[in-house]
């Protein structure tokens, strides 16, 4: 519909009610600094907090790019929305009356708002019916499961309004239609029923499951999570995305936890509903959970708004899936943590237990003690790198060093980096003090030259970003539309260390691809395919373009538009897929060449910045040492041949850094020539193919 002409009273009411800290804080992690707040500006590539938000002036301003204005201006710029859209969104959020200057528009707007109210009503009625079913004879097994199996008290059952969906195809549907007079289309929009394949009616989405209502921060029911009681799959079933329920924007339990998070000044993030429920029942009421997805930046921002010190503790399961979930969550906030904008810790409970199991055996006191001792995210990641590696084996030692250098290279040059270099060197040395000193120096040099990984934008030249985008797009297009070559593409990306795509849309697409493939093949098999230890023939069985399009429509519709050319290539792009393995080598070599070029620039700069010690100074220093030795030993000078050897050794020692950078630069240039040969050979052969 056309945008309504809003009445000035509505506009003024929104301006008066919308708090600048509240609005900006939903999109930017803000940290209190005196009377104001500071944060990373979202309107330019901000490396350190340059945006200031003033509660007194109700104004934001970035001292780097000049962006500034009130709460409405911020949302208009950040969300790319019109003035009317932003005012309407804020009016709905704060539940303010909305008036327009046009009668028909006012009526259409009233109906639109009424629909959202109807959805809230439907979900509230459903929650009440589920609760009543839990207390009915049909819900006896579910109630026993909650009381005996989970050990939940009546107070906890009531506090979280737990219920039961009976083992019927239309129990909820029939009740809401017959008793409440609600139509099935409205129930479908609320995510409660599913249309039959034949198109002749609907059936209940949730059947024979313990039901957990999911609420927004205002305490309104927006969806449900259902736990299977008979071992049926999936074990946990969430409501689908609806007008009210967006998984990446909400946190289970935040409506009950926000006060405790502010009081304790930290938030605990766990994986499951029953972990949250068990923690709250044990008196640890600052716990929340993500809703079946990796923790998103929006969810993290919500948590940061609740605690002034921005302290988050991730307590995910200790299995492979839990570790990957923790790593993904860390990836969302890594830059903020590195910049000191928040304090992130990771707790893995002993013996692989989840919080619910741990509380049953150990109790709340021990859990709180472990929370207080939870390591910082970087300490946890270091332990993950070292875990299970036999450092006595050269290959595993080298793998550990490479991973640790990449990890420590993210730290800014500071006392913190020095602290971690020393700690890591001590761990790698196995307690040998002299070896630890040498390792610390070696690690420092590698991190300093780091990164020789070639990802830093500092060494990028104009035009290279476009080349990288095209090469990444070509690799992804090959993967999506040449299914028989997917395992070969995975091996190539892993061997060349190219599976961490630089562009965010490409990175998100690759993560979605990997998630779908993990669901079908398992994480272990997918990793074996990456390493070339599994042929991965069944990777080609997945219709990835269709599956990804369906997933992105539901979860990230804005991203779908950006990725449509990859999911649905045009005729010319399809013709270009005729020689997939040659194109793979060419595109991969082009990407690796970019990284190699940046490494060359970095090494050349590092090499040229070194101060070379002259041979004359080396000779002078050695002569002085000889005089001191002669005086002490009352003996003559060393033979000239020995002196020449010592001069050469001292020259190499004093100029070690410069010589090391020189050697690395030479090797990188040789590697660059090899990549150029690969690229020319691949693209030359493709171009030489006759037209179809």
mmCIF file of C-alpha atoms in Angstrom, residues 274-449:
data_model
loop_
_atom_site.group_PDB
_atom_site.id
_atom_site.type_symbol
_atom_site.label_atom_id
_atom_site.label_comp_id
_atom_site.label_asym_id
_atom_site.label_seq_id
_atom_site.Cartn_x
_atom_site.Cartn_y
_atom_site.Cartn_z
ATOM 1 C CA UNK A 274 15.675 -26.709 29.136
ATOM 2 C CA UNK A 275 19.175 -25.473 29.971
ATOM 3 C CA UNK A 276 17.679 -22.006 30.481
ATOM 4 C CA UNK A 277 14.747 -23.406 32.461
ATOM 5 C CA UNK A 278 17.032 -25.517 34.682
ATOM 6 C CA UNK A 279 19.342 -22.564 35.360
ATOM 7 C CA UNK A 280 16.455 -20.260 36.242
ATOM 8 C CA UNK A 281 14.999 -22.960 38.511
ATOM 9 C CA UNK A 282 18.403 -23.157 40.267
ATOM 10 C CA UNK A 283 18.414 -19.401 40.842
ATOM 11 C CA UNK A 284 20.776 -18.523 37.975
ATOM 12 C CA UNK A 285 18.306 -16.225 36.253
ATOM 13 C CA UNK A 286 20.664 -14.332 33.922
ATOM 14 C CA UNK A 287 20.626 -17.183 31.359
ATOM 15 C CA UNK A 288 19.195 -17.093 27.817
ATOM 16 C CA UNK A 289 19.381 -19.302 24.720
ATOM 17 C CA UNK A 290 19.534 -18.774 20.975
ATOM 18 C CA UNK A 291 16.591 -20.159 19.028
ATOM 19 C CA UNK A 292 18.019 -23.092 17.086
ATOM 20 C CA UNK A 293 20.500 -20.942 15.144
ATOM 21 C CA UNK A 294 24.018 -19.648 15.683
ATOM 22 C CA UNK A 295 24.103 -16.638 17.973
ATOM 23 C CA UNK A 296 23.641 -13.575 15.744
ATOM 24 C CA UNK A 297 25.061 -10.072 16.042
ATOM 25 C CA UNK A 298 21.541 -8.733 16.693
ATOM 26 C CA UNK A 299 21.070 -11.112 19.624
ATOM 27 C CA UNK A 300 24.469 -10.174 21.024
ATOM 28 C CA UNK A 301 23.585 -6.479 20.741
ATOM 29 C CA UNK A 302 20.381 -7.102 22.714
ATOM 30 C CA UNK A 303 22.362 -8.750 25.497
ATOM 31 C CA UNK A 304 24.919 -5.955 25.573
ATOM 32 C CA UNK A 305 22.129 -3.450 26.125
ATOM 33 C CA UNK A 306 21.242 -5.247 29.355
ATOM 34 C CA UNK A 307 24.668 -5.236 31.027
ATOM 35 C CA UNK A 308 26.844 -2.166 31.342
ATOM 36 C CA UNK A 309 30.171 -4.038 31.377
ATOM 37 C CA UNK A 310 29.188 -6.021 28.235
ATOM 38 C CA UNK A 311 30.149 -9.380 29.769
ATOM 39 C CA UNK A 312 28.920 -12.487 27.918
ATOM 40 C CA UNK A 313 29.631 -16.118 28.838
ATOM 41 C CA UNK A 314 28.946 -18.785 26.216
ATOM 42 C CA UNK A 315 28.108 -22.163 27.757
ATOM 43 C CA UNK A 316 27.494 -24.445 24.788
ATOM 44 C CA UNK A 317 27.747 -28.230 24.714
ATOM 45 C CA UNK A 318 31.231 -29.758 24.573
ATOM 46 C CA UNK A 319 30.520 -31.931 21.518
ATOM 47 C CA UNK A 320 31.564 -31.022 17.989
ATOM 48 C CA UNK A 321 28.346 -29.155 17.237
ATOM 49 C CA UNK A 322 28.670 -27.145 20.453
ATOM 50 C CA UNK A 323 32.286 -26.216 19.690
ATOM 51 C CA UNK A 324 31.320 -25.091 16.174
ATOM 52 C CA UNK A 325 28.418 -23.049 17.579
ATOM 53 C CA UNK A 326 30.816 -21.363 20.016
ATOM 54 C CA UNK A 327 33.278 -20.644 17.208
ATOM 55 C CA UNK A 328 30.513 -19.105 15.066
ATOM 56 C CA UNK A 329 29.337 -16.953 17.981
ATOM 57 C CA UNK A 330 32.916 -15.797 18.597
ATOM 58 C CA UNK A 331 33.183 -14.900 14.915
ATOM 59 C CA UNK A 332 30.195 -12.566 15.275
ATOM 60 C CA UNK A 333 31.779 -10.532 18.076
ATOM 61 C CA UNK A 334 35.497 -11.092 17.578
ATOM 62 C CA UNK A 335 36.211 -7.556 16.387
ATOM 63 C CA UNK A 336 34.222 -6.032 19.250
ATOM 64 C CA UNK A 337 36.102 -8.219 21.738
ATOM 65 C CA UNK A 338 39.467 -7.299 20.204
ATOM 66 C CA UNK A 339 38.574 -3.606 20.453
ATOM 67 C CA UNK A 340 37.570 -3.984 24.096
ATOM 68 C CA UNK A 341 33.911 -3.244 23.389
ATOM 69 C CA UNK A 342 32.777 -6.372 25.227
ATOM 70 C CA UNK A 343 34.167 -9.124 27.424
ATOM 71 C CA UNK A 344 33.544 -12.567 25.980
ATOM 72 C CA UNK A 345 34.187 -15.792 27.883
ATOM 73 C CA UNK A 346 33.546 -19.454 27.054
ATOM 74 C CA UNK A 347 32.593 -22.114 29.610
ATOM 75 C CA UNK A 348 32.720 -25.815 28.759
ATOM 76 C CA UNK A 349 31.501 -27.957 31.594
ATOM 77 C CA UNK A 350 33.530 -31.032 32.637
ATOM 78 C CA UNK A 351 32.711 -34.515 31.335
ATOM 79 C CA UNK A 352 30.869 -33.046 28.352
ATOM 80 C CA UNK A 353 27.763 -32.216 30.392
ATOM 81 C CA UNK A 354 25.205 -29.580 29.503
ATOM 82 C CA UNK A 355 23.997 -27.133 32.217
ATOM 83 C CA UNK A 356 20.862 -29.171 32.972
ATOM 84 C CA UNK A 357 22.887 -32.370 33.603
ATOM 85 C CA UNK A 358 25.566 -30.533 35.572
ATOM 86 C CA UNK A 359 23.050 -28.880 37.907
ATOM 87 C CA UNK A 360 21.456 -32.255 38.695
ATOM 88 C CA UNK A 361 24.771 -33.802 39.746
ATOM 89 C CA UNK A 362 26.839 -30.872 41.031
ATOM 90 C CA UNK A 363 24.440 -28.088 42.003
ATOM 91 C CA UNK A 364 24.118 -24.341 41.449
ATOM 92 C CA UNK A 365 27.067 -23.420 43.687
ATOM 93 C CA UNK A 366 29.586 -25.358 41.615
ATOM 94 C CA UNK A 367 28.096 -23.963 38.414
ATOM 95 C CA UNK A 368 28.471 -20.383 39.663
ATOM 96 C CA UNK A 369 32.071 -21.114 40.625
ATOM 97 C CA UNK A 370 32.810 -22.341 37.097
ATOM 98 C CA UNK A 371 31.134 -19.256 35.641
ATOM 99 C CA UNK A 372 33.462 -17.075 37.697
ATOM 100 C CA UNK A 373 36.458 -19.040 36.367
ATOM 101 C CA UNK A 374 35.345 -19.173 32.712
ATOM 102 C CA UNK A 375 38.315 -18.368 30.428
ATOM 103 C CA UNK A 376 38.370 -15.502 27.974
ATOM 104 C CA UNK A 377 37.443 -16.455 24.410
ATOM 105 C CA UNK A 378 41.058 -16.256 23.226
ATOM 106 C CA UNK A 379 42.283 -18.564 25.997
ATOM 107 C CA UNK A 380 39.529 -21.010 25.071
ATOM 108 C CA UNK A 381 40.446 -20.882 21.384
ATOM 109 C CA UNK A 382 44.106 -21.507 22.212
ATOM 110 C CA UNK A 383 43.088 -24.607 24.160
ATOM 111 C CA UNK A 384 40.938 -25.754 21.237
ATOM 112 C CA UNK A 385 43.974 -25.488 18.928
ATOM 113 C CA UNK A 386 46.169 -27.515 21.296
ATOM 114 C CA UNK A 387 43.558 -30.070 22.372
ATOM 115 C CA UNK A 388 44.242 -33.548 21.051
ATOM 116 C CA UNK A 389 47.531 -32.620 19.352
ATOM 117 C CA UNK A 390 50.715 -34.544 20.094
ATOM 118 C CA UNK A 391 53.270 -31.718 20.146
ATOM 119 C CA UNK A 392 56.101 -34.274 20.112
ATOM 120 C CA UNK A 393 55.178 -35.026 16.490
ATOM 121 C CA UNK A 394 56.677 -32.439 14.092
ATOM 122 C CA UNK A 395 53.645 -32.319 11.788
ATOM 123 C CA UNK A 396 51.186 -31.720 14.630
ATOM 124 C CA UNK A 397 53.541 -29.208 16.268
ATOM 125 C CA UNK A 398 53.719 -27.244 13.005
ATOM 126 C CA UNK A 399 49.931 -27.348 12.600
ATOM 127 C CA UNK A 400 49.507 -25.996 16.124
ATOM 128 C CA UNK A 401 52.043 -23.204 15.533
ATOM 129 C CA UNK A 402 50.377 -22.153 12.261
ATOM 130 C CA UNK A 403 46.932 -22.036 13.878
ATOM 131 C CA UNK A 404 48.232 -20.111 16.907
ATOM 132 C CA UNK A 405 50.066 -17.575 14.758
ATOM 133 C CA UNK A 406 46.844 -16.944 12.805
ATOM 134 C CA UNK A 407 44.955 -16.541 16.086
ATOM 135 C CA UNK A 408 47.468 -14.247 17.806
ATOM 136 C CA UNK A 409 47.910 -12.216 14.651
ATOM 137 C CA UNK A 410 44.408 -10.840 15.195
ATOM 138 C CA UNK A 411 45.538 -9.103 18.380
ATOM 139 C CA UNK A 412 46.646 -5.473 18.099
ATOM 140 C CA UNK A 413 50.260 -4.670 18.930
ATOM 141 C CA UNK A 414 50.010 -4.275 22.691
ATOM 142 C CA UNK A 415 50.920 -5.727 26.053
ATOM 143 C CA UNK A 416 48.045 -8.182 25.556
ATOM 144 C CA UNK A 417 49.715 -9.666 22.494
ATOM 145 C CA UNK A 418 53.026 -9.949 24.358
ATOM 146 C CA UNK A 419 51.237 -11.677 27.234
ATOM 147 C CA UNK A 420 49.710 -14.292 24.935
ATOM 148 C CA UNK A 421 52.919 -14.824 22.985
ATOM 149 C CA UNK A 422 54.681 -15.666 26.241
ATOM 150 C CA UNK A 423 51.889 -17.980 27.405
ATOM 151 C CA UNK A 424 51.696 -19.846 24.110
ATOM 152 C CA UNK A 425 55.477 -20.242 23.970
ATOM 153 C CA UNK A 426 55.448 -21.740 27.472
ATOM 154 C CA UNK A 427 52.731 -24.214 26.464
ATOM 155 C CA UNK A 428 54.574 -25.260 23.316
ATOM 156 C CA UNK A 429 57.929 -25.613 25.088
ATOM 157 C CA UNK A 430 56.639 -28.180 27.565
ATOM 158 C CA UNK A 431 58.187 -26.292 30.494
ATOM 159 C CA UNK A 432 61.688 -25.892 29.002
ATOM 160 C CA UNK A 433 62.616 -22.306 29.834
ATOM 161 C CA UNK A 434 65.312 -21.765 27.190
ATOM 162 C CA UNK A 435 63.148 -23.308 24.477
ATOM 163 C CA UNK A 436 60.220 -21.114 25.575
ATOM 164 C CA UNK A 437 62.327 -17.965 25.058
ATOM 165 C CA UNK A 438 63.341 -19.078 21.555
ATOM 166 C CA UNK A 439 59.767 -20.068 20.670
ATOM 167 C CA UNK A 440 58.434 -16.738 21.907
ATOM 168 C CA UNK A 441 60.879 -14.909 19.628
ATOM 169 C CA UNK A 442 59.973 -17.134 16.656
ATOM 170 C CA UNK A 443 56.251 -16.664 17.267
ATOM 171 C CA UNK A 444 56.718 -12.912 17.595
ATOM 172 C CA UNK A 445 58.496 -12.761 14.241
ATOM 173 C CA UNK A 446 55.819 -14.850 12.545
ATOM 174 C CA UNK A 447 52.996 -12.780 14.025
ATOM 175 C CA UNK A 448 54.870 -9.588 13.168
ATOM 176 C CA UNK A 449 55.274 -10.677 9.577
#
